[in-house]
Short mmCIF file of C-alpha atoms and ligand atoms in Angstrom, two decimals:
data_model
loop_
_atom_site.label_atom_id
_atom_site.label_comp_id
_atom_site.label_asym_id
_atom_site.label_seq_id
_atom_site.Cartn_x
_atom_site.Cartn_y
_atom_site.Cartn_z
CA UNK A 1 240.69 -225.83 9.95
CA UNK A 2 242.96 -227.09 12.73
CA UNK A 3 241.76 -226.73 16.31
CA UNK A 4 244.51 -224.41 17.48
CA UNK A 5 244.58 -221.28 19.52
CA UNK A 6 241.12 -221.81 20.96
CA UNK A 7 239.64 -220.48 24.18
CA UNK A 8 236.67 -222.80 24.58
CA UNK A 9 234.78 -222.38 21.32
CA UNK A 10 236.32 -218.96 20.63
CA UNK A 11 239.48 -217.94 18.80
CA UNK A 12 241.07 -220.13 16.12
CA UNK A 13 242.74 -219.26 12.85
CA UNK A 14 240.24 -218.71 10.04
CA UNK A 15 242.42 -217.27 7.29
CA UNK A 16 243.13 -217.85 3.59
CA UNK A 17 245.51 -220.79 3.01
CA UNK A 18 248.22 -218.47 1.68
CA UNK A 19 248.57 -216.78 5.09
CA UNK A 20 249.05 -220.08 6.97
CA UNK A 21 252.85 -220.32 6.51
CA UNK A 22 253.36 -216.77 7.83
CA UNK A 23 251.16 -217.36 10.88
CA UNK A 24 252.93 -220.67 11.54
CA UNK A 25 256.30 -218.94 11.30
CA UNK A 26 255.11 -216.23 13.71
CA UNK A 27 253.82 -218.87 16.11
CA UNK A 28 257.04 -220.89 16.14
CA UNK A 29 259.20 -217.75 16.42
CA UNK A 30 257.08 -216.64 19.35
CA UNK A 31 257.22 -220.06 21.03
CA UNK A 32 261.02 -220.06 20.85
CA UNK A 33 261.26 -216.41 21.98
CA UNK A 34 259.22 -217.29 25.07
CA UNK A 35 261.97 -219.70 26.17
CA UNK A 36 264.84 -217.51 24.94
CA UNK A 37 266.46 -215.78 27.93
CA UNK A 38 268.20 -213.16 25.75
CA UNK A 39 264.92 -212.25 24.03
CA UNK A 40 263.12 -211.89 27.36
CA UNK A 41 265.99 -209.82 28.77
CA UNK A 42 265.98 -207.45 25.79
CA UNK A 43 262.17 -207.11 25.99
CA UNK A 44 262.34 -206.18 29.70
CA UNK A 45 265.22 -203.79 29.03
CA UNK A 46 263.21 -201.97 26.32
CA UNK A 47 260.14 -201.77 28.56
CA UNK A 48 262.23 -200.26 31.32
CA UNK A 49 264.50 -197.87 29.41
CA UNK A 50 262.45 -197.00 26.32
CA UNK A 51 258.84 -197.27 27.42
CA UNK A 52 259.30 -196.26 31.06
CA UNK A 53 258.15 -199.31 33.01
CA UNK A 54 257.20 -200.17 35.65
CA UNK A 55 254.26 -197.78 35.59
CA UNK A 56 253.12 -196.60 39.03
CA UNK A 57 250.12 -197.89 40.95
CA UNK A 58 248.79 -194.63 42.37
CA UNK A 59 246.43 -194.37 45.33
CA UNK A 60 243.66 -191.94 44.35
CA UNK A 61 243.27 -190.53 47.86
CA UNK A 62 241.11 -187.52 46.98
CA UNK A 63 238.76 -189.48 44.74
CA UNK A 64 238.45 -192.21 47.38
CA UNK A 65 237.61 -189.68 50.07
CA UNK A 66 235.09 -187.91 47.86
CA UNK A 67 233.24 -191.13 47.05
CA UNK A 68 233.38 -192.35 50.65
CA UNK A 69 233.67 -196.09 49.95
CA UNK A 70 236.27 -198.52 48.63
CA UNK A 71 239.90 -197.44 48.16
CA UNK A 72 240.67 -196.68 44.53
CA UNK A 73 244.08 -197.35 42.99
CA UNK A 74 245.05 -196.38 39.44
CA UNK A 75 247.50 -198.43 37.37
CA UNK A 76 248.84 -195.55 35.31
CA UNK A 77 249.65 -197.00 31.88
CA UNK A 78 249.34 -193.48 30.49
CA UNK A 79 252.93 -192.87 31.58
CA UNK A 80 254.30 -195.19 28.90
CA UNK A 81 255.95 -193.62 25.86
CA UNK A 82 253.21 -192.71 23.32
CA UNK A 83 250.80 -192.39 26.24
CA UNK A 84 249.18 -195.81 26.54
CA UNK A 85 249.67 -199.53 27.10
CA UNK A 86 249.73 -200.26 23.33
CA UNK A 87 253.49 -199.69 23.01
CA UNK A 88 254.18 -202.87 25.03
CA UNK A 89 252.84 -205.36 22.49
CA UNK A 90 254.23 -203.24 19.64
CA UNK A 91 257.73 -203.61 21.12
CA UNK A 92 257.20 -207.36 21.52
CA UNK A 93 255.98 -207.83 17.96
CA UNK A 94 258.73 -205.63 16.50
CA UNK A 95 261.30 -207.83 18.25
CA UNK A 96 259.69 -210.92 16.73
CA UNK A 97 259.64 -209.29 13.29
CA UNK A 98 263.37 -208.63 13.63
CA UNK A 99 263.95 -212.25 14.67
CA UNK A 100 262.07 -213.41 11.54
CA UNK A 101 264.26 -211.17 9.36
CA UNK A 102 261.37 -208.97 8.23
CA UNK A 103 262.15 -205.50 6.89
CA UNK A 104 258.78 -203.84 7.10
CA UNK A 105 255.81 -203.42 9.44
CA UNK A 106 252.22 -203.15 8.21
CA UNK A 107 249.39 -201.88 10.39
CA UNK A 108 245.91 -200.48 10.05
CA UNK A 109 244.57 -197.76 12.28
CA UNK A 110 241.24 -196.07 12.99
CA UNK A 111 241.92 -193.01 15.12
CA UNK A 112 245.65 -193.39 14.72
CA UNK A 113 246.69 -194.59 18.17
CA UNK A 114 247.77 -198.03 17.02
CA UNK A 115 249.39 -196.50 13.93
CA UNK A 116 251.35 -194.14 16.15
CA UNK A 117 252.61 -196.93 18.42
CA UNK A 118 253.58 -199.00 15.36
CA UNK A 119 255.36 -196.06 13.71
CA UNK A 120 257.22 -195.52 17.00
CA UNK A 121 258.65 -199.05 17.15
CA UNK A 122 259.38 -198.94 13.40
CA UNK A 123 261.55 -195.86 14.00
CA UNK A 124 263.20 -197.41 17.05
CA UNK A 125 263.98 -200.74 15.33
CA UNK A 126 264.72 -199.40 11.83
CA UNK A 127 261.78 -200.93 9.95
CA UNK A 128 260.00 -199.46 6.98
CA UNK A 129 256.40 -198.87 8.01
CA UNK A 130 253.10 -198.65 6.12
CA UNK A 131 249.99 -197.65 8.02
CA UNK A 132 246.61 -198.02 6.29
CA UNK A 133 243.96 -195.54 7.29
CA UNK A 134 240.52 -194.71 5.91
CA UNK A 135 240.26 -191.36 4.12
CA UNK A 136 237.50 -190.29 6.50
CA UNK A 137 239.67 -191.10 9.51
CA UNK A 138 242.65 -189.24 8.01
CA UNK A 139 240.52 -186.11 7.75
CA UNK A 140 239.40 -186.37 11.37
CA UNK A 141 242.78 -187.35 12.81
CA UNK A 142 245.29 -185.07 11.08
CA UNK A 143 247.45 -184.58 14.23
CA UNK A 144 248.10 -188.34 14.48
CA UNK A 145 248.76 -188.63 10.75
CA UNK A 146 251.29 -185.81 11.06
CA UNK A 147 253.03 -187.53 13.98
CA UNK A 148 253.17 -190.89 12.20
CA UNK A 149 254.78 -189.18 9.21
CA UNK A 150 257.32 -187.43 11.46
CA UNK A 151 258.18 -190.88 12.81
CA UNK A 152 258.95 -191.95 9.25
CA UNK A 153 255.87 -194.05 8.50
CA UNK A 154 253.96 -193.99 5.24
CA UNK A 155 250.28 -193.35 5.93
CA UNK A 156 248.27 -194.83 3.06
CA UNK A 157 244.74 -193.47 2.55
CA UNK A 158 242.02 -196.06 1.92
CA UNK A 159 239.36 -194.70 -0.36
CA UNK A 160 236.94 -197.61 -0.79
CA UNK A 161 233.91 -198.74 1.28
CA UNK A 162 233.07 -196.54 4.23
CA UNK A 163 236.68 -195.22 4.17
CA UNK A 164 237.14 -196.13 7.85
CA UNK A 165 238.78 -198.80 9.99
CA UNK A 166 237.27 -201.97 8.51
CA UNK A 167 238.28 -200.93 5.01
CA UNK A 168 241.77 -200.14 6.28
CA UNK A 169 241.91 -203.71 7.68
CA UNK A 170 241.12 -205.12 4.24
CA UNK A 171 243.71 -202.95 2.50
CA UNK A 172 246.37 -203.88 5.07
CA UNK A 173 245.56 -207.59 4.69
CA UNK A 174 245.90 -207.35 0.92
CA UNK A 175 249.34 -205.76 1.33
CA UNK A 176 250.32 -208.47 3.83
CA UNK A 177 249.28 -211.26 1.46
CA UNK A 178 251.33 -209.69 -1.35
CA UNK A 179 254.43 -208.99 0.79
CA UNK A 180 254.29 -211.69 3.40
CA UNK A 181 257.96 -212.69 2.98
CA UNK A 182 259.34 -209.26 3.85
CA UNK A 183 256.61 -207.79 6.05
CA UNK A 184 255.12 -208.39 9.49
CA UNK A 185 251.48 -207.49 10.13
CA UNK A 186 251.53 -205.78 13.51
CA UNK A 187 248.11 -206.33 15.08
CA UNK A 188 247.03 -203.88 17.74
CA UNK A 189 245.03 -205.89 20.25
CA UNK A 190 244.20 -209.39 21.52
CA UNK A 191 242.22 -210.07 18.34
CA UNK A 192 242.84 -211.71 14.97
CA UNK A 193 243.85 -215.30 14.15
CA UNK A 194 246.10 -217.41 16.39
CA UNK A 195 248.80 -216.67 17.61
CA UNK A 196 247.97 -212.95 17.91
CA UNK A 197 245.51 -213.09 20.86
CA UNK A 198 247.79 -215.31 22.97
CA UNK A 199 251.01 -213.52 22.04
CA UNK A 200 249.61 -210.03 22.61
CA UNK A 201 248.10 -211.08 25.95
CA UNK A 202 251.44 -212.53 27.07
CA UNK A 203 253.29 -209.32 26.21
CA UNK A 204 250.67 -207.23 28.02
CA UNK A 205 250.57 -209.51 31.08
CA UNK A 206 253.42 -207.42 32.51
CA UNK A 207 250.67 -205.00 33.65
CA UNK A 208 249.02 -207.59 35.91
CA UNK A 209 252.37 -208.88 37.16
CA UNK A 210 253.47 -205.40 38.22
CA UNK A 211 250.06 -204.69 39.79
CA UNK A 212 250.29 -207.88 41.88
CA UNK A 213 253.64 -206.89 43.35
CA UNK A 214 252.69 -203.25 43.86
CA UNK A 215 249.37 -203.85 45.62
CA UNK A 216 250.91 -206.60 47.82
CA UNK A 217 253.53 -204.12 48.92
CA UNK A 218 251.05 -201.26 49.49
CA UNK A 219 248.14 -203.18 51.03
CA UNK A 220 249.48 -206.62 51.89
CA UNK A 221 246.74 -208.28 49.83
CA UNK A 222 245.21 -208.50 46.38
CA UNK A 223 242.44 -206.10 45.29
CA UNK A 224 238.78 -207.04 45.59
CA UNK A 225 237.93 -205.65 42.17
CA UNK A 226 239.95 -204.89 39.02
CA UNK A 227 238.29 -202.81 36.31
CA UNK A 228 239.50 -202.28 32.74
CA UNK A 229 237.93 -200.87 29.59
CA UNK A 230 237.54 -203.27 26.65
CA UNK A 231 238.02 -202.35 23.01
CA UNK A 232 239.77 -205.34 21.46
CA UNK A 233 240.78 -206.24 25.00
CA UNK A 234 244.57 -205.91 25.26
CA UNK A 235 244.74 -203.64 28.31
CA UNK A 236 242.05 -205.71 30.04
CA UNK A 237 243.73 -209.07 29.34
CA UNK A 238 247.03 -207.48 30.36
CA UNK A 239 245.90 -206.60 33.86
CA UNK A 240 243.49 -209.56 34.27
CA UNK A 241 245.66 -212.44 33.12
CA UNK A 242 247.76 -213.04 36.24
CA UNK A 243 244.70 -212.58 38.47
CA UNK A 244 242.46 -215.13 36.71
CA UNK A 245 243.65 -217.83 39.10
CA UNK A 246 243.04 -215.58 42.16
CA UNK A 247 239.37 -216.44 42.46
CA UNK A 248 238.64 -213.86 45.19
CA UNK A 249 239.52 -211.00 42.80
CA UNK A 250 236.50 -209.78 40.79
CA UNK A 251 237.38 -208.88 37.21
CA UNK A 252 235.19 -206.37 35.41
CA UNK A 253 235.43 -205.37 31.74
CA UNK A 254 233.76 -202.15 30.63
CA UNK A 255 232.47 -201.68 27.08
CA UNK A 256 231.38 -198.48 25.39
CA UNK A 257 227.67 -197.81 25.94
CA UNK A 258 227.85 -194.78 23.62
CA UNK A 259 224.65 -192.74 23.34
CA UNK A 260 222.00 -195.47 23.30
CA UNK A 261 221.11 -199.14 22.78
CA UNK A 262 220.23 -199.00 19.08
CA UNK A 263 222.46 -200.26 16.27
CA UNK A 264 225.16 -197.72 15.57
CA UNK A 265 224.82 -195.98 18.94
CA UNK A 266 227.27 -198.07 21.00
CA UNK A 267 230.06 -200.67 20.89
CA UNK A 268 228.84 -203.11 23.57
CA UNK A 269 229.44 -206.49 21.94
CA UNK A 270 228.22 -208.54 24.90
CA UNK A 271 224.98 -206.56 25.07
CA UNK A 272 224.10 -206.27 21.42
CA UNK A 273 226.40 -208.73 19.65
CA UNK A 274 226.36 -212.37 18.61
CA UNK A 275 228.91 -215.09 17.93
CA UNK A 276 230.55 -215.10 14.51
CA UNK A 277 233.79 -215.51 12.60
CA UNK A 278 235.22 -212.22 11.35
CA UNK A 279 238.78 -211.07 10.60
CA UNK A 280 240.18 -214.56 11.18
CA UNK A 281 238.77 -215.47 14.61
CA UNK A 282 235.60 -216.60 16.36
CA UNK A 283 234.16 -214.28 18.97
CA UNK A 284 231.33 -211.86 19.75
CA UNK A 285 230.72 -209.24 17.08
CA UNK A 286 228.18 -206.51 16.46
CA UNK A 287 226.96 -207.88 13.15
CA UNK A 288 223.84 -208.31 11.06
CA UNK A 289 222.25 -211.65 10.08
CA UNK A 290 224.67 -212.02 7.14
CA UNK A 291 227.72 -211.53 9.35
CA UNK A 292 228.35 -207.99 8.09
CA UNK A 293 229.79 -205.81 10.82
CA UNK A 294 227.39 -203.18 12.13
CA UNK A 295 228.17 -199.55 12.59
CA UNK A 296 229.44 -198.78 16.07
CA UNK A 297 229.84 -195.65 18.13
CA UNK A 298 231.86 -194.49 21.10
CA UNK A 299 233.25 -191.12 22.10
CA UNK A 300 236.52 -193.00 22.64
CA UNK A 301 238.13 -194.21 19.42
CA UNK A 302 239.85 -197.17 21.10
CA UNK A 303 236.55 -198.71 22.23
CA UNK A 304 234.76 -198.07 18.93
CA UNK A 305 235.23 -201.55 17.47
CA UNK A 306 232.70 -204.23 16.44
CA UNK A 307 234.63 -207.25 17.75
CA UNK A 308 236.22 -208.38 21.00
CA UNK A 309 239.17 -210.65 21.79
CA UNK A 310 238.30 -214.38 21.87
CA UNK A 311 239.76 -215.01 25.32
CA UNK A 312 237.49 -212.33 26.78
CA UNK A 313 234.52 -213.97 25.05
CA UNK A 314 235.53 -217.21 26.78
CA UNK A 315 236.01 -215.51 30.18
CA UNK A 316 232.60 -213.89 29.79
CA UNK A 317 230.97 -217.22 28.93
CA UNK A 318 232.60 -218.95 31.90
CA UNK A 319 231.62 -215.96 34.10
CA UNK A 320 235.18 -215.27 35.29
CA UNK A 321 234.90 -211.73 33.92
CA UNK A 322 231.74 -209.63 34.28
CA UNK A 323 230.95 -207.07 31.60
CA UNK A 324 229.34 -203.68 32.06
CA UNK A 325 228.84 -200.68 29.82
CA UNK A 326 229.35 -196.98 30.40
CA UNK A 327 227.87 -194.19 28.27
CA UNK A 328 229.77 -191.37 26.54
CA UNK A 329 228.42 -188.90 29.09
CA UNK A 330 229.40 -191.02 32.12
CA UNK A 331 232.92 -191.36 30.69
CA UNK A 332 233.16 -187.59 30.19
CA UNK A 333 232.02 -186.99 33.78
CA UNK A 334 234.68 -189.39 35.04
CA UNK A 335 237.32 -187.70 32.86
CA UNK A 336 236.38 -184.35 34.38
CA UNK A 337 236.31 -185.56 37.97
CA UNK A 338 239.70 -187.32 37.82
CA UNK A 339 241.36 -184.29 36.27
CA UNK A 340 239.99 -182.00 38.99
CA UNK A 341 240.58 -184.09 42.09
CA UNK A 342 243.67 -186.13 41.21
CA UNK A 343 245.53 -184.06 38.62
CA UNK A 344 245.46 -186.94 36.15
CA UNK A 345 243.86 -186.50 32.73
CA UNK A 346 242.81 -189.98 31.58
CA UNK A 347 242.25 -191.23 28.04
CA UNK A 348 238.53 -191.36 27.22
CA UNK A 349 238.81 -195.16 26.92
CA UNK A 350 240.23 -195.41 30.44
CA UNK A 351 237.57 -192.97 31.68
CA UNK A 352 235.01 -195.74 30.96
CA UNK A 353 236.72 -198.08 33.45
CA UNK A 354 237.04 -195.23 35.91
CA UNK A 355 233.35 -194.31 35.55
CA UNK A 356 232.34 -197.80 36.60
CA UNK A 357 234.63 -197.61 39.63
CA UNK A 358 233.01 -194.29 40.55
CA UNK A 359 229.60 -196.01 40.35
CA UNK A 360 230.41 -198.91 42.64
CA UNK A 361 232.96 -197.47 45.09
CA UNK A 362 230.40 -195.68 47.33
CA UNK A 363 228.49 -198.96 47.80
CA UNK A 364 231.58 -200.90 48.94
CA UNK A 365 233.05 -200.90 52.45
CA UNK A 366 236.08 -198.76 53.14
CA UNK A 367 238.51 -201.66 53.48
CA UNK A 368 237.70 -202.94 49.99
CA UNK A 369 240.19 -202.20 47.22
CA UNK A 370 239.48 -201.36 43.59
CA UNK A 371 242.23 -201.18 40.97
CA UNK A 372 241.39 -199.32 37.77
CA UNK A 373 243.58 -199.90 34.74
CA UNK A 374 244.15 -196.39 33.44
CA UNK A 375 245.13 -197.61 29.98
CA UNK A 376 246.19 -194.20 28.65
CA UNK A 377 246.49 -190.49 29.20
CA UNK A 378 244.08 -187.97 27.76
CA UNK A 379 246.26 -185.58 25.76
CA UNK A 380 245.26 -187.33 22.54
CA UNK A 381 241.59 -186.58 23.23
CA UNK A 382 242.03 -182.81 23.37
CA UNK A 383 239.96 -182.04 20.27
CA UNK A 384 237.13 -184.45 21.14
CA UNK A 385 236.90 -183.30 24.74
CA UNK A 386 236.96 -179.60 23.83
CA UNK A 387 234.04 -180.27 21.48
CA UNK A 388 232.18 -182.39 24.06
CA UNK A 389 232.48 -179.65 26.69
CA UNK A 390 231.33 -177.14 24.05
CA UNK A 391 234.36 -174.95 24.71
CA UNK A 392 233.70 -171.85 22.59
CA UNK A 393 237.14 -170.35 23.04
CA UNK A 394 238.74 -173.55 21.78
CA UNK A 395 236.65 -173.27 18.62
CA UNK A 396 237.77 -169.64 18.23
CA UNK A 397 241.34 -170.77 18.63
CA UNK A 398 240.90 -173.33 15.83
CA UNK A 399 239.39 -170.68 13.54
CA UNK A 400 242.14 -168.17 14.35
CA UNK A 401 245.01 -170.57 14.15
CA UNK A 402 245.56 -170.23 10.40
CA UNK A 403 246.63 -166.62 10.90
CA UNK A 404 249.38 -167.67 13.25
CA UNK A 405 250.25 -170.56 10.93
CA UNK A 406 250.96 -168.19 8.01
CA UNK A 407 253.07 -165.80 10.08
CA UNK A 408 256.53 -167.33 9.77
C1 PLP B 501 243.54 -198.54 22.02
C2 PLP B 501 243.21 -198.20 23.41
C3 PLP B 501 242.28 -198.95 24.16
C4 PLP B 501 241.50 -200.11 23.61
O1 PLP B 501 242.26 -201.21 23.22
P1 PLP B 501 242.32 -202.55 24.07
O2 PLP B 501 243.01 -203.50 23.15
O3 PLP B 501 240.93 -202.93 24.40
O4 PLP B 501 243.12 -202.27 25.28
C5 PLP B 501 242.05 -198.59 25.49
N1 PLP B 501 242.67 -197.53 26.03
C6 PLP B 501 243.55 -196.78 25.33
C7 PLP B 501 244.19 -195.61 26.01
C8 PLP B 501 243.85 -197.08 24.01
O5 PLP B 501 244.71 -196.33 23.33
#
C-alpha cells in the first residue's frame, strides 16, 4: 500500500488491486483539472447558473434576539438546486467523468439524497445512471426513488444482507469493478479511498470561500465560531477548509446523538467509534471488534452513517475541530424554532448544527459571531417530521390519498 492521500494516519487507498488504475486515472485527471483554467471556469459557471451560487449568508435577527447572545448567521446551502450542498461535488465529479470519457455514473444511496443529486447531474450531462439502493430503503423512500426515475436514472434494488446502505455500497462496488472502463463511481461525501476525500473537499471549499467574503463584508471580521453537521463530512469540510488557517475561528462539527448512547441508538463516531479501515480508507468507524460496522441511528438520514471522512478524523485528533453531538429531539426542536422565527425550514441534518448554536449562543457575548452551515432545506423531511410531531391529520391524509390517486 502506497502512502498517498493521508491526513496524518488517516485516509489512504485500501482497495483491491483491480481498482488501482481507475483511481490513479481519476487522481491524475483531477490534478490536471485543478490547473485547467477552462475546467475551473466551466465549474464556476455551472455553480452559478445551474446550481444557484453564491448561496446567501443570512443574518438570523429574530433567532439572535430571542437567544440574547451571539449573533447567528446562516449559510443557506438549502437554496442550491436539489436542496442541499451535495450537488456541488456531484457537478465536479460529473465534469471529471466527462473528461475521462466515461459514459455512465454509478452511485449508492441510503435515503436517496445522494442518488437524487447524482441522477440530476447525469440528466444535465447526458450520462446513463445506475443508483443502488437497499430494498428496505426503497420501501421507505418511494418519493426519492420516483424522482430519480423521472430524472432518467435506473434505481437498482439490493436484496441481500440488511438490504440497506452498506449492502448498496457493496453492490455498487461490484458494478464498478465490472464496468470500470465505461463508468465513474460518484462518491457522495469526503469519504472513500484517495483521491475522493481531497477532491470532494476541494469542490465543496467554495462554501467556506464565499462565507469568508460575505462575513467580511457584513461584519468586517471573521466569525468566532463555525458550526456544521457531520455525516461523511462534506458540508463541514466545505465550510471549514478555508478557515483552518484562521486560528482564531473555532470550528465545531456536530454528530448525530440519536436517542441514546447504546450501540444502534446514535451515529456519533467520535464518541462511540474506533479507528479502522473500512470501504477503502482509514478513519473512525462505529464497528465491532471484528471490524464489522455497527448499526447506527439518526432521525436525519444524512447523518446516519458509521464512518467519517479521514480529514475530519485528523482535525479531531489535532484538536483543530471540536466535535459535539445533538439528539434527535434537540434537532427537532431546532427545526421547529427556525421555521417559526426565521421562516426557514432546515434539513434535519442541518438542524443538528443549528441546535448546537442555539445551545451556546446565549452564553456568548453579543459581539461574538456564529456561522451555522445550513447544509440543506427541510422539504425532503416532510414525512419524517410529520411522524415525529405526531401529526394526526397528516396520517389521515396519507390514508385518504389513494382515493384521490384513483380519481383521474
Ligand atoms: C447528505 C447530507 C448531509 C451529510 O453529509 P455530509 O457529507 O456530512 O455533508 C448533511 N446535510 C444534508 C442536507 C445532506 O443532504
